XYZ file of C-alpha atoms in Angstrom:
596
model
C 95.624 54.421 133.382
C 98.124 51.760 133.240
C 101.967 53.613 133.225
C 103.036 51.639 130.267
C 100.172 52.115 128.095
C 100.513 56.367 128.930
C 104.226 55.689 128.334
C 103.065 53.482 124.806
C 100.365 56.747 123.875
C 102.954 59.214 124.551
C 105.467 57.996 122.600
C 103.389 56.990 119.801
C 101.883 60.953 120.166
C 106.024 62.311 120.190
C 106.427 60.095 117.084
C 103.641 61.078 115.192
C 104.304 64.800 116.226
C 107.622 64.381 114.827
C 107.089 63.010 111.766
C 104.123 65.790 111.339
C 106.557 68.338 111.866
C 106.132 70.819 108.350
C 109.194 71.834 106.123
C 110.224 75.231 106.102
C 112.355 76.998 103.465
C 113.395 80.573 103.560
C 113.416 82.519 100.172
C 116.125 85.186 99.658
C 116.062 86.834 96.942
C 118.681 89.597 95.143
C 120.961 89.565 97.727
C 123.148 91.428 94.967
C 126.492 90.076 97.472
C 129.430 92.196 97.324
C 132.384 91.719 99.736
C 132.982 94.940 101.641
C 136.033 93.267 103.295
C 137.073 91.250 100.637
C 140.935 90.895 98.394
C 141.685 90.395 95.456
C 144.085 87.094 94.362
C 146.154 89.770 92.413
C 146.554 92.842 93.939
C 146.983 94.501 97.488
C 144.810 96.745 97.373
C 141.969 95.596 100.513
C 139.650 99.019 100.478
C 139.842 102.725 102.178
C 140.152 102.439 105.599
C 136.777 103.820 107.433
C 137.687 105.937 110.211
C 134.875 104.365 112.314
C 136.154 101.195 112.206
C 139.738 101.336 111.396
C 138.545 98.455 108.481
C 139.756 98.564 104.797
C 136.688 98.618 103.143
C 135.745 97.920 99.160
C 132.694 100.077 98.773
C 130.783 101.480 96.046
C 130.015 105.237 96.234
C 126.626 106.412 98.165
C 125.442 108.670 94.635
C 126.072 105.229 92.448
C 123.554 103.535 94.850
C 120.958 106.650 95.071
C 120.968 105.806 91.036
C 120.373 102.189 90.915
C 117.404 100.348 91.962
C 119.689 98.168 94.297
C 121.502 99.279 96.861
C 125.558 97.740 96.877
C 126.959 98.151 100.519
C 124.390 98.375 103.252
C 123.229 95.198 101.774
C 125.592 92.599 102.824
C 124.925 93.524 106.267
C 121.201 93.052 106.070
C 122.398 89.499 104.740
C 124.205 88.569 107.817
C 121.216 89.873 109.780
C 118.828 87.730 107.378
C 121.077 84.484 107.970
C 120.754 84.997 111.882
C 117.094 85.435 111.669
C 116.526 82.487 109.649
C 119.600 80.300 112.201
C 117.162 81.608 114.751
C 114.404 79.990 113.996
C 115.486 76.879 113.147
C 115.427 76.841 109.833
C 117.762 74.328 107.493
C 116.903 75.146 104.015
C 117.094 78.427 102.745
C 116.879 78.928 98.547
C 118.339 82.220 97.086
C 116.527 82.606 93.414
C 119.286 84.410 91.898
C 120.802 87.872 91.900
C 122.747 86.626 94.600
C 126.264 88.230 93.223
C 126.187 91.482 91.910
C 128.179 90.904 88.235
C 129.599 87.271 89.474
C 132.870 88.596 90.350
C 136.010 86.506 91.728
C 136.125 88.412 94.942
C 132.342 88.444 95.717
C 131.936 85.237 94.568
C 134.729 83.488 97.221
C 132.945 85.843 99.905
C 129.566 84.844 99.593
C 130.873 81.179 99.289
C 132.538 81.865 102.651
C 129.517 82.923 104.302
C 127.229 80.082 103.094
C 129.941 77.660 104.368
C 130.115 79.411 108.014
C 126.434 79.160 108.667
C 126.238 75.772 107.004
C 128.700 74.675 109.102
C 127.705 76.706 112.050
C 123.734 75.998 112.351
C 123.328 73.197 110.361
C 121.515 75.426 106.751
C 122.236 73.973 103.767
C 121.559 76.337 100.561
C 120.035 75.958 97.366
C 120.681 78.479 94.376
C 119.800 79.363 91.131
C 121.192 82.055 88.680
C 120.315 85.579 88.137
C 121.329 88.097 85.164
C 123.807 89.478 87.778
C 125.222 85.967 88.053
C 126.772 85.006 85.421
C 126.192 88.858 83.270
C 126.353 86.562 80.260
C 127.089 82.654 79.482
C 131.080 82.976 79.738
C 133.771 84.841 81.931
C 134.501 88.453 80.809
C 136.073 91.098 81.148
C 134.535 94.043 83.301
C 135.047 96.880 85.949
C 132.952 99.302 87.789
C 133.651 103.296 87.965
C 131.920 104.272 91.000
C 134.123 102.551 93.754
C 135.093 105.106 96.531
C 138.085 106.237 96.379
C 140.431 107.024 99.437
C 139.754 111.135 98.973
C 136.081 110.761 98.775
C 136.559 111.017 94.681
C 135.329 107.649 92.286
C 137.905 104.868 91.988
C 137.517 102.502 89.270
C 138.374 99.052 89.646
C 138.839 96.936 86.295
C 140.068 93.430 85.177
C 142.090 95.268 82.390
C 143.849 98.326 81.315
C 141.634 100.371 78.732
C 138.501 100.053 80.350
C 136.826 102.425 81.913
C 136.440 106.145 82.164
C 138.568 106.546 85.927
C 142.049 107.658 85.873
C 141.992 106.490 89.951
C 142.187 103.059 88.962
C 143.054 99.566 90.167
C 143.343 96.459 88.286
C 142.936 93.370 89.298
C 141.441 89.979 87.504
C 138.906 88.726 90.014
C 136.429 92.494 89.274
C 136.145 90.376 85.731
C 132.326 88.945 85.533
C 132.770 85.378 85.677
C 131.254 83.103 83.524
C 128.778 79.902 84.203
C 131.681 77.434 84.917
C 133.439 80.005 87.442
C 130.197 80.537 89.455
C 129.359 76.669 89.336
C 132.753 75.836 90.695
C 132.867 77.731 93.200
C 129.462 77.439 94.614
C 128.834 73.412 93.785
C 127.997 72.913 97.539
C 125.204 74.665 97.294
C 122.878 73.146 94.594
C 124.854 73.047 91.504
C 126.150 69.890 92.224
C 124.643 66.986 93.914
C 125.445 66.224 97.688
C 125.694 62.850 99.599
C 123.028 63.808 101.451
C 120.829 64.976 99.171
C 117.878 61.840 98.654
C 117.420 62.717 94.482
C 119.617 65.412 92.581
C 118.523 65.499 88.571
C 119.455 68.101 85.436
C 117.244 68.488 82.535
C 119.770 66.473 80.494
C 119.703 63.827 82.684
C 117.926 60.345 81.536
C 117.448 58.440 84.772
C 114.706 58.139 86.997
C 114.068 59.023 90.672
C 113.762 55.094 90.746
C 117.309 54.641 89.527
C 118.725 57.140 91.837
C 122.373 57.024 93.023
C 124.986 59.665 94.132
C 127.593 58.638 91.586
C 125.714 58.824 88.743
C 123.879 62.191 89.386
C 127.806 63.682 90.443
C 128.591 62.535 86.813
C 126.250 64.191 85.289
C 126.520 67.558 87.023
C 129.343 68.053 85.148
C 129.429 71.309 83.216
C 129.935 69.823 79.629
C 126.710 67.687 80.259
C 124.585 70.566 80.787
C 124.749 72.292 77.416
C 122.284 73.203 75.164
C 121.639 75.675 71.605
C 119.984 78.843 72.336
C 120.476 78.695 68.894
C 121.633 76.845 66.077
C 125.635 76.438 66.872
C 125.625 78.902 70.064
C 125.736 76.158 72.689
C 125.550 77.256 76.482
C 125.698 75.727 79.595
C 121.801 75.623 81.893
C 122.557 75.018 85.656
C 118.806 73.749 86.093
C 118.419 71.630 88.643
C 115.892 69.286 90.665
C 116.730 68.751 94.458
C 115.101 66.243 96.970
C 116.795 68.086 100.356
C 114.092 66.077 102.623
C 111.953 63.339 102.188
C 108.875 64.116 100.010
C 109.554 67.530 98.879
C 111.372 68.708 95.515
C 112.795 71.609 95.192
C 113.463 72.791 90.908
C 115.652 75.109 90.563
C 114.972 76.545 87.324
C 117.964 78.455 85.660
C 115.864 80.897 83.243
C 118.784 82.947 81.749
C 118.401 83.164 78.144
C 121.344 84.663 76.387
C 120.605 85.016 72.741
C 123.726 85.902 70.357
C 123.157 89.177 69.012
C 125.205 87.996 66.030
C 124.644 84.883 64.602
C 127.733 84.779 61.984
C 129.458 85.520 65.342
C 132.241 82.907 67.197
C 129.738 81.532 69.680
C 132.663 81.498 72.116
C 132.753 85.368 72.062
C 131.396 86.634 75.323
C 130.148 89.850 74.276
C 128.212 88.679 71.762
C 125.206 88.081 74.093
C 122.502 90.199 75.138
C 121.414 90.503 78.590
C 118.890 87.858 80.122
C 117.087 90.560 82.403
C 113.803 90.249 80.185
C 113.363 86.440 81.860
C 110.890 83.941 80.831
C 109.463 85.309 77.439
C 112.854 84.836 75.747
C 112.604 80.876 77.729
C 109.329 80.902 75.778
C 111.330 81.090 72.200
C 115.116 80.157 72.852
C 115.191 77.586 75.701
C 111.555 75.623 75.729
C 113.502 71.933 76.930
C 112.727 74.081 80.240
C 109.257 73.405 80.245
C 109.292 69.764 78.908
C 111.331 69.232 82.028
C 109.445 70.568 84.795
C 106.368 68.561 82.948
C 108.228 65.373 83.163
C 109.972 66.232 86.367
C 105.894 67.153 87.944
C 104.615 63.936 86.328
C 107.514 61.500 88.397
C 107.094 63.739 91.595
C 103.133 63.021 91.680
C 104.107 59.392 90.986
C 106.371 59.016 93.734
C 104.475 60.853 96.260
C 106.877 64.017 96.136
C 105.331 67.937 96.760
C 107.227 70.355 94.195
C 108.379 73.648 94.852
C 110.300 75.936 92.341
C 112.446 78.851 92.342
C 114.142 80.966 89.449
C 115.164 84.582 88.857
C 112.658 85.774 87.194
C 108.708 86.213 87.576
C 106.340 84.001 85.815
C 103.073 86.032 86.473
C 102.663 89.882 85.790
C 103.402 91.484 89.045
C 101.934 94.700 88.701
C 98.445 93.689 90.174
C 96.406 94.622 86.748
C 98.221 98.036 86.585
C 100.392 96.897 83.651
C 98.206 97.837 80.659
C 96.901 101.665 82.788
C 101.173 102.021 83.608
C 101.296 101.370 79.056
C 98.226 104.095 78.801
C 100.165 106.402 81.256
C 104.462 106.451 80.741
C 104.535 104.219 77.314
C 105.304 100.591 76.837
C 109.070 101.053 77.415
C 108.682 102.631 81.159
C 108.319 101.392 84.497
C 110.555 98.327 83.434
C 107.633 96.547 81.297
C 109.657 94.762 79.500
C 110.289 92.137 82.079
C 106.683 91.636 82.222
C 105.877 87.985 81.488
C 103.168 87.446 78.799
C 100.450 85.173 79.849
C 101.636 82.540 78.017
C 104.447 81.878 80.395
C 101.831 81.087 83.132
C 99.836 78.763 80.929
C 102.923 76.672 79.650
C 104.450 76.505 83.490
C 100.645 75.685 84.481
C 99.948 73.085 82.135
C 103.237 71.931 82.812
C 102.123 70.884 86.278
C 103.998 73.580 88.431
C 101.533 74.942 91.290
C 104.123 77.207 93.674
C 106.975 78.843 92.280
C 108.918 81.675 94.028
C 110.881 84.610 92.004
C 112.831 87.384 92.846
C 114.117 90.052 89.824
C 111.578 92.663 90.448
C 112.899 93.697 94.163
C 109.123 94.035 94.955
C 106.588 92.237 97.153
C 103.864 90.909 95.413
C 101.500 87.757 94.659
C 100.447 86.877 91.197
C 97.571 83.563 90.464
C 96.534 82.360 87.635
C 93.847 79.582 86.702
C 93.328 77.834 83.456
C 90.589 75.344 83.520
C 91.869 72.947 86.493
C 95.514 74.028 87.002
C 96.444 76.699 89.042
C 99.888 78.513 89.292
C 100.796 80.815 92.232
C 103.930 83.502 91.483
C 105.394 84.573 94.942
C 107.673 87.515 93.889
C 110.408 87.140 96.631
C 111.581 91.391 97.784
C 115.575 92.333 97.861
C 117.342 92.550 100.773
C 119.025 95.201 98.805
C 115.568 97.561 98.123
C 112.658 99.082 99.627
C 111.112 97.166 101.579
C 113.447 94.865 102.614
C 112.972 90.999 103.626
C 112.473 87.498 102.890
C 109.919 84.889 102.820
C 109.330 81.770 104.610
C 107.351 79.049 103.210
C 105.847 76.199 105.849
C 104.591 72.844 103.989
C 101.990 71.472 106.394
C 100.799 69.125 103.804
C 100.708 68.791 99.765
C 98.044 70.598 99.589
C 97.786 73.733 102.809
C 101.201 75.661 102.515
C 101.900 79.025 104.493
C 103.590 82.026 103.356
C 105.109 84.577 105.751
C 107.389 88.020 105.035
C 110.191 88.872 106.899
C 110.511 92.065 107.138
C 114.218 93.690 108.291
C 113.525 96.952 110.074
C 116.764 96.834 112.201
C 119.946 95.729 110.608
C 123.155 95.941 113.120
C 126.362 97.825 111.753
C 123.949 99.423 108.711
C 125.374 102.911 109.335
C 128.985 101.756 109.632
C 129.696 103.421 106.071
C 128.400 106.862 106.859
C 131.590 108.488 107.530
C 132.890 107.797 104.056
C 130.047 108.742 102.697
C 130.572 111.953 104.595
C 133.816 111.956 102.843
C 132.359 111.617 99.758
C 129.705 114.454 99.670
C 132.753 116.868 100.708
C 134.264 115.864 97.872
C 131.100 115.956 95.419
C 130.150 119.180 96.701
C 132.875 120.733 94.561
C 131.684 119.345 91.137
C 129.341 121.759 90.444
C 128.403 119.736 87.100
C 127.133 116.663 89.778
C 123.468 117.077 91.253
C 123.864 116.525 94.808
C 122.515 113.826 96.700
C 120.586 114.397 99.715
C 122.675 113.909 102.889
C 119.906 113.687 104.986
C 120.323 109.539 104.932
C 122.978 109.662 106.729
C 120.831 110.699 109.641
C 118.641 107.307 109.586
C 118.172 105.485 112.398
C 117.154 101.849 111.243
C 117.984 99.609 108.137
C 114.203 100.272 107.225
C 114.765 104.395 107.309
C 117.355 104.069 105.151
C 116.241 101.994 102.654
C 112.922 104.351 102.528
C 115.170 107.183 102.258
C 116.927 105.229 98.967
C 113.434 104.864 97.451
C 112.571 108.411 97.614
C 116.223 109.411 95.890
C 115.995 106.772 93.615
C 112.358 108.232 93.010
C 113.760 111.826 92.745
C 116.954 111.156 90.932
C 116.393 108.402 88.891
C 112.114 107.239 88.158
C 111.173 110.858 87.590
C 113.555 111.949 84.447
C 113.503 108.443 83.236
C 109.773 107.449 83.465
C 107.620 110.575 83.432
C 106.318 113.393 80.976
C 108.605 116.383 81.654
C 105.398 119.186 81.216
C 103.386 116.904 83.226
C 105.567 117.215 86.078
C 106.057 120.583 85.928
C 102.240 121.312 86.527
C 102.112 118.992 88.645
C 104.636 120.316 91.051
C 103.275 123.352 92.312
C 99.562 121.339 93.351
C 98.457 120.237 96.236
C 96.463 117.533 97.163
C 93.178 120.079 97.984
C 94.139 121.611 94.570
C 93.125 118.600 92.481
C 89.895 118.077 94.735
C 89.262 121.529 93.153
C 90.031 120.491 89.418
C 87.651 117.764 89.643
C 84.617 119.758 91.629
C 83.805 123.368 93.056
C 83.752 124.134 96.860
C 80.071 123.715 97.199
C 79.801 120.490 95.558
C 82.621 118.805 97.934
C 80.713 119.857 100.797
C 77.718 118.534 99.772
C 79.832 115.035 99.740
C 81.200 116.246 102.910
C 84.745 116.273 101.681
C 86.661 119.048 103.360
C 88.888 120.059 101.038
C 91.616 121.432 103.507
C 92.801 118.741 104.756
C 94.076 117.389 101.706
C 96.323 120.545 101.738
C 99.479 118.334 103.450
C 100.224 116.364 101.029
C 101.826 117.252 96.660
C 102.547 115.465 93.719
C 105.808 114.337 95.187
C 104.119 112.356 98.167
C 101.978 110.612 95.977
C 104.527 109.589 93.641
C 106.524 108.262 96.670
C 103.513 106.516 97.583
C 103.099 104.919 94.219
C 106.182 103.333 94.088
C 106.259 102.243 97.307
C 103.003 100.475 96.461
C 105.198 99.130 93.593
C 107.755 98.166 95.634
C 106.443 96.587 98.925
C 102.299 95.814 97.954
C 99.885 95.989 101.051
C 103.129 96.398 103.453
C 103.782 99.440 102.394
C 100.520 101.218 103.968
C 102.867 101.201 107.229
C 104.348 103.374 105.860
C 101.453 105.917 104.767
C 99.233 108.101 106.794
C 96.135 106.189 107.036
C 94.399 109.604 106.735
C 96.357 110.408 102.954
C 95.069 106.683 101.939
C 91.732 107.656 102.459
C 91.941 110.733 100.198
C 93.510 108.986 97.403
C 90.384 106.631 97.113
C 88.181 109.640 97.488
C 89.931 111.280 94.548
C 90.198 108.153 93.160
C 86.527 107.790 93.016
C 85.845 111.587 92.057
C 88.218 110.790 89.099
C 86.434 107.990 88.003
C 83.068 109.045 88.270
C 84.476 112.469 85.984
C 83.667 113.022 82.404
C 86.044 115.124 81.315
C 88.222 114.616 78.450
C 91.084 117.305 79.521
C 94.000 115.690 79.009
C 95.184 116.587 82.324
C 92.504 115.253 84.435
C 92.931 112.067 81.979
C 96.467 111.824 82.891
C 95.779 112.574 86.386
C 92.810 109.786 86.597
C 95.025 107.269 85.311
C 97.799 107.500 87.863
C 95.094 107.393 90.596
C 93.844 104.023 89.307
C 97.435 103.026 88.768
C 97.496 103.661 92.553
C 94.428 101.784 93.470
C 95.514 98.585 91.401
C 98.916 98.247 93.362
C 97.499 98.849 96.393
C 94.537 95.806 96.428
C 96.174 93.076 95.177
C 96.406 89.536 96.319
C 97.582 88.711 99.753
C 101.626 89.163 99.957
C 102.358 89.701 103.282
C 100.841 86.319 105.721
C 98.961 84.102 103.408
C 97.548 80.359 102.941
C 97.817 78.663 99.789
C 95.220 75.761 99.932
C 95.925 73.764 96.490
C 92.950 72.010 96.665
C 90.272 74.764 96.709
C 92.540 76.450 94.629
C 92.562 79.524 96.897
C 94.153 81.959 98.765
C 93.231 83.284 102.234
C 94.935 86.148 103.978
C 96.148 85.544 107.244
């Protein structure tokens, strides 16, 4: 072949290649940010100093974090480790739906800005955010404080933006602990997403009038200002919506949808009071009744992207599918309607009114769980990708890969090892010295402080949280007192005799290794981390739940017990065979999803 006409075909090939190349964002969700090596603008005060390090350190204590269904300190070091993965592979947009503060303070506020500037700056990422009910707490700045700080002698410090607050005598006080408000966060973080960029190709608000047609910088930087972005939640309680539409590469929009509603609890109220607001953790069925411009938007916003060519992607806080893989109404049936944090399920007409509304992919976070939720209604289709914290069990992100507008890949990142992750334990060491004393305290189990990878420990949280926390809140007291002293061969042995499990050729024994306490574990991991959390079960003790599983359901009997005890197996089998939500394809045009 002619040289020049190879030389021609290969560059033609390179050029084509490159402008094939697919878009890849990384999703990371509930990063629930707090500075460990942060100051305060105010005050001196820096942290204890960790003998392993020599560091001051600002850390919450280990029992506040065995309580919550977040972690607060091991976190921000399975950040960094998440921001070098993603720098690693080459990836330059990264979108963080919310939670990505824990309370919106000051201090944690100018440290996560910090960060996002360094590997901006550093690899060449630019970020794209959205607000969680952790970030702002409410609509405006105000005051706060948290009791369970560590204190120097292993004791709780509190740290509060005012004097009278509070239940610590160890105190300090300092402004920036106060839970800032919409305009604080949106100053501070403008670079990434709340304000429009130079380099950004379309930037739009829902209270902006112009078109993608009439696009320019100026105008769009004008109207990002705060007192443009205001609307009633109800009538005379205006507050501000940090929506947003972004075009960070040619031919893909990214909406950032801000779906914190907070309602006034008062309405003869000054709507300039900050307390008067309740929390916005119930998500999109409050959108549904207090702030429905939301979904006029992303309509008209869909309608102008499929005119101009665009593919649309969204991200918010909160989950617009239910996430519980059918369980939701056999979880009602088994703990009540106000366990298991059903409340923040979305009703079905969230789906339908996003679907209609012409949104296909949209990625969440909220839940801290793993999970993929569809829905169809006549020829739309809307897929929920519930985004896990960094902070929770199991921790890691997701990548999405555009290869065209209509084939889209979904990946999870899972962090097993986390660098520096242990560099805490000797204060938490510190700390259970010091709790030991209280006998009024139950103890937490020091055994994670022996865990050798980020994953390990995070596991080990789940099964405290499970023991400390999930059991006294969400469970039947007398239920879990019978249940507590069976074994896995002793409810083969509820359900049938010994001769009719060996004609099924079930040997009962070996069921023997596992209680009631394993299989609640197992549950909420299931919860937690969907199909990636059989890595972390026995294949063997899988098996024998869907034998007893079966044996349940094929049983008659109306003892409450074995009622009780047949729906938590099919509670079980419902979060364990969901949807693909580990390595999936989304192909929009069959309107299908295929496991990878």
């Amino acid at each position: 072949m002619n040289k020049g006409i190879f030389s021609f075909l290969l560059l033609a090939f390179s050029l084509f290649s490159a402008q094939q190349k697919p878009v890849q964002i990384a999703f990371l969700s509930d990063v629930h940010f707090q500075d460990l090596y942060g100051s305060f603008s105010d005050n001196d005060f820096k942290g204890i100093v960790n003998p392993k390090t020599g560091k001051p350190t600002i850390l919450r204590t280990m029992d506040a974090q065995l309580h919550s269904t977040r972690i607060f300190n091991e976190n921000y070091f399975a950040f960094l480790k998440a921001l070098d993965n993603i720098a690693q592979k080459g990836i330059k947009i990264v979108a963080m739906p919310g939670d990505f503060s824990d309370d919106g303070q000051a201090y944690n506020i100018r440290g996560l800005h910090k960060i996002l500037d360094q590997y901006h700056k550093k690899y060449g990422i630019d970020f794209y955010i959205t607000t969680g009910n952790h970030d702002p707490v409410g609509p405006f700045r105000q005051n706060a404080g948290k009791d369970d700080f560590l204190g120097q002698d292993g004791n709780p410090l509190g740290i509060y933006s005012k004097e009278n607050i509070g239940k610590v005598k160890n105190k300090i006080i300092t402004k920036d602990i106060a839970e800032s408000g919409y305009l604080e966060i949106s100053e501070e973080l403008k670079d990434f997403g709340f304000y429009p960029k130079k380099e950004d190709l379309f930037w739009s608000t829902p209270f902006d009038s112009d078109t993608f047609t009439h696009y320019s910088y100026e105008k769009a930087l004008q109207n990002a200002d705060y007192s443009k972005r205001m609307y009633e939640v109800a009538k005379g309680f205006p507050v501000p919506d940090l929506s947003y539409v972004v075009e960070p590469v040619k031919g893909v929009w990214m909406i950032a949808i801000d779906g914190n509603t907070y309602i006034p609890k008062n309405l003869n109220e000054n709507p300039n009071n900050p307390s008067n607001y309740k929390g916005a953790s119930i998500g999109y069925n409050n959108v549904l009744t207090n702030k429905k411009h939301l979904i006029e938007w992303v309509r008209k916003i869909t309608q102008e992207a499929k005119a101009n060519g665009k593919t649309i992607i969204a991200f918010t806080h909160y989950p617009m599918i239910d996430f519980n893989d059918g369980a939701t109404d056999e979880i009602k049936n088994l703990l009540g309607e106000k366990k298991w944090q059903l409340e923040r399920v979305p009703d079905e007409e969230v789906a339908k009114a996003f679907a209609e509304a012409g949104l296909q992919i949209h990625f969440a976070g909220h839940m801290h769980i793993n999970d993929t939720g569809i829905r169809k209604f006549e020829d739309k289709m809307l897929v929920n990708i519930q985004v896990p914290s960094l902070a929770a069990y199991l921790p890691a992100y997701k990548i999405l890969t555009i290869h065209s507008p209509e084939k889209m890949e979904v990946q999870t990142e899972v962090l097993n090892d986390v660098p520096n992750f242990d560099e805490l334990f000797p204060l938490y060491e510190k700390e259970y010295e010091a709790l030991k004393k209280d006998n009024s305290k139950i103890l937490w189990n020091k055994d994670i402080l022996q865990t050798k990878t980020y994953h390990d420990f995070m596991l080990f949280h789940l099964k405290e949280l499970v023991r400390l926390r999930m059991i006294p809140d969400d469970w039947d007291k007398d239920f879990i007192e019978k249940t507590k002293t069976l074994n896995g061969q002793d409810w083969l042995l509820l359900i049938l005799n010994k001769n009719q499990l060996k004609e099924k050729g079930i040997i009962p024994e070996a069921f023997q290794i596992w209680n009631f306490e394993s299989l609640l574990l197992d549950l909420y991991k299931f919860q937690s981390a969907d199909e990636l959390a059989k890595k972390d079960i026995p294949k063997e003790r899988l098996q024998q739940y869907y034998i007893l599983e079966k044996l349940l359901h094929e049983n008659q009997s109306q003892d409450p017990f074995i009622v009780k005890l047949k729906s938590v197996f099919k509670t079980l089998s419902l979060l364990s065979s969901g949807d693909p939500a580990d390595h999936f394809e989304i192909d929009l045009k069959k309107q299908e999803i295929k496991r990878l």
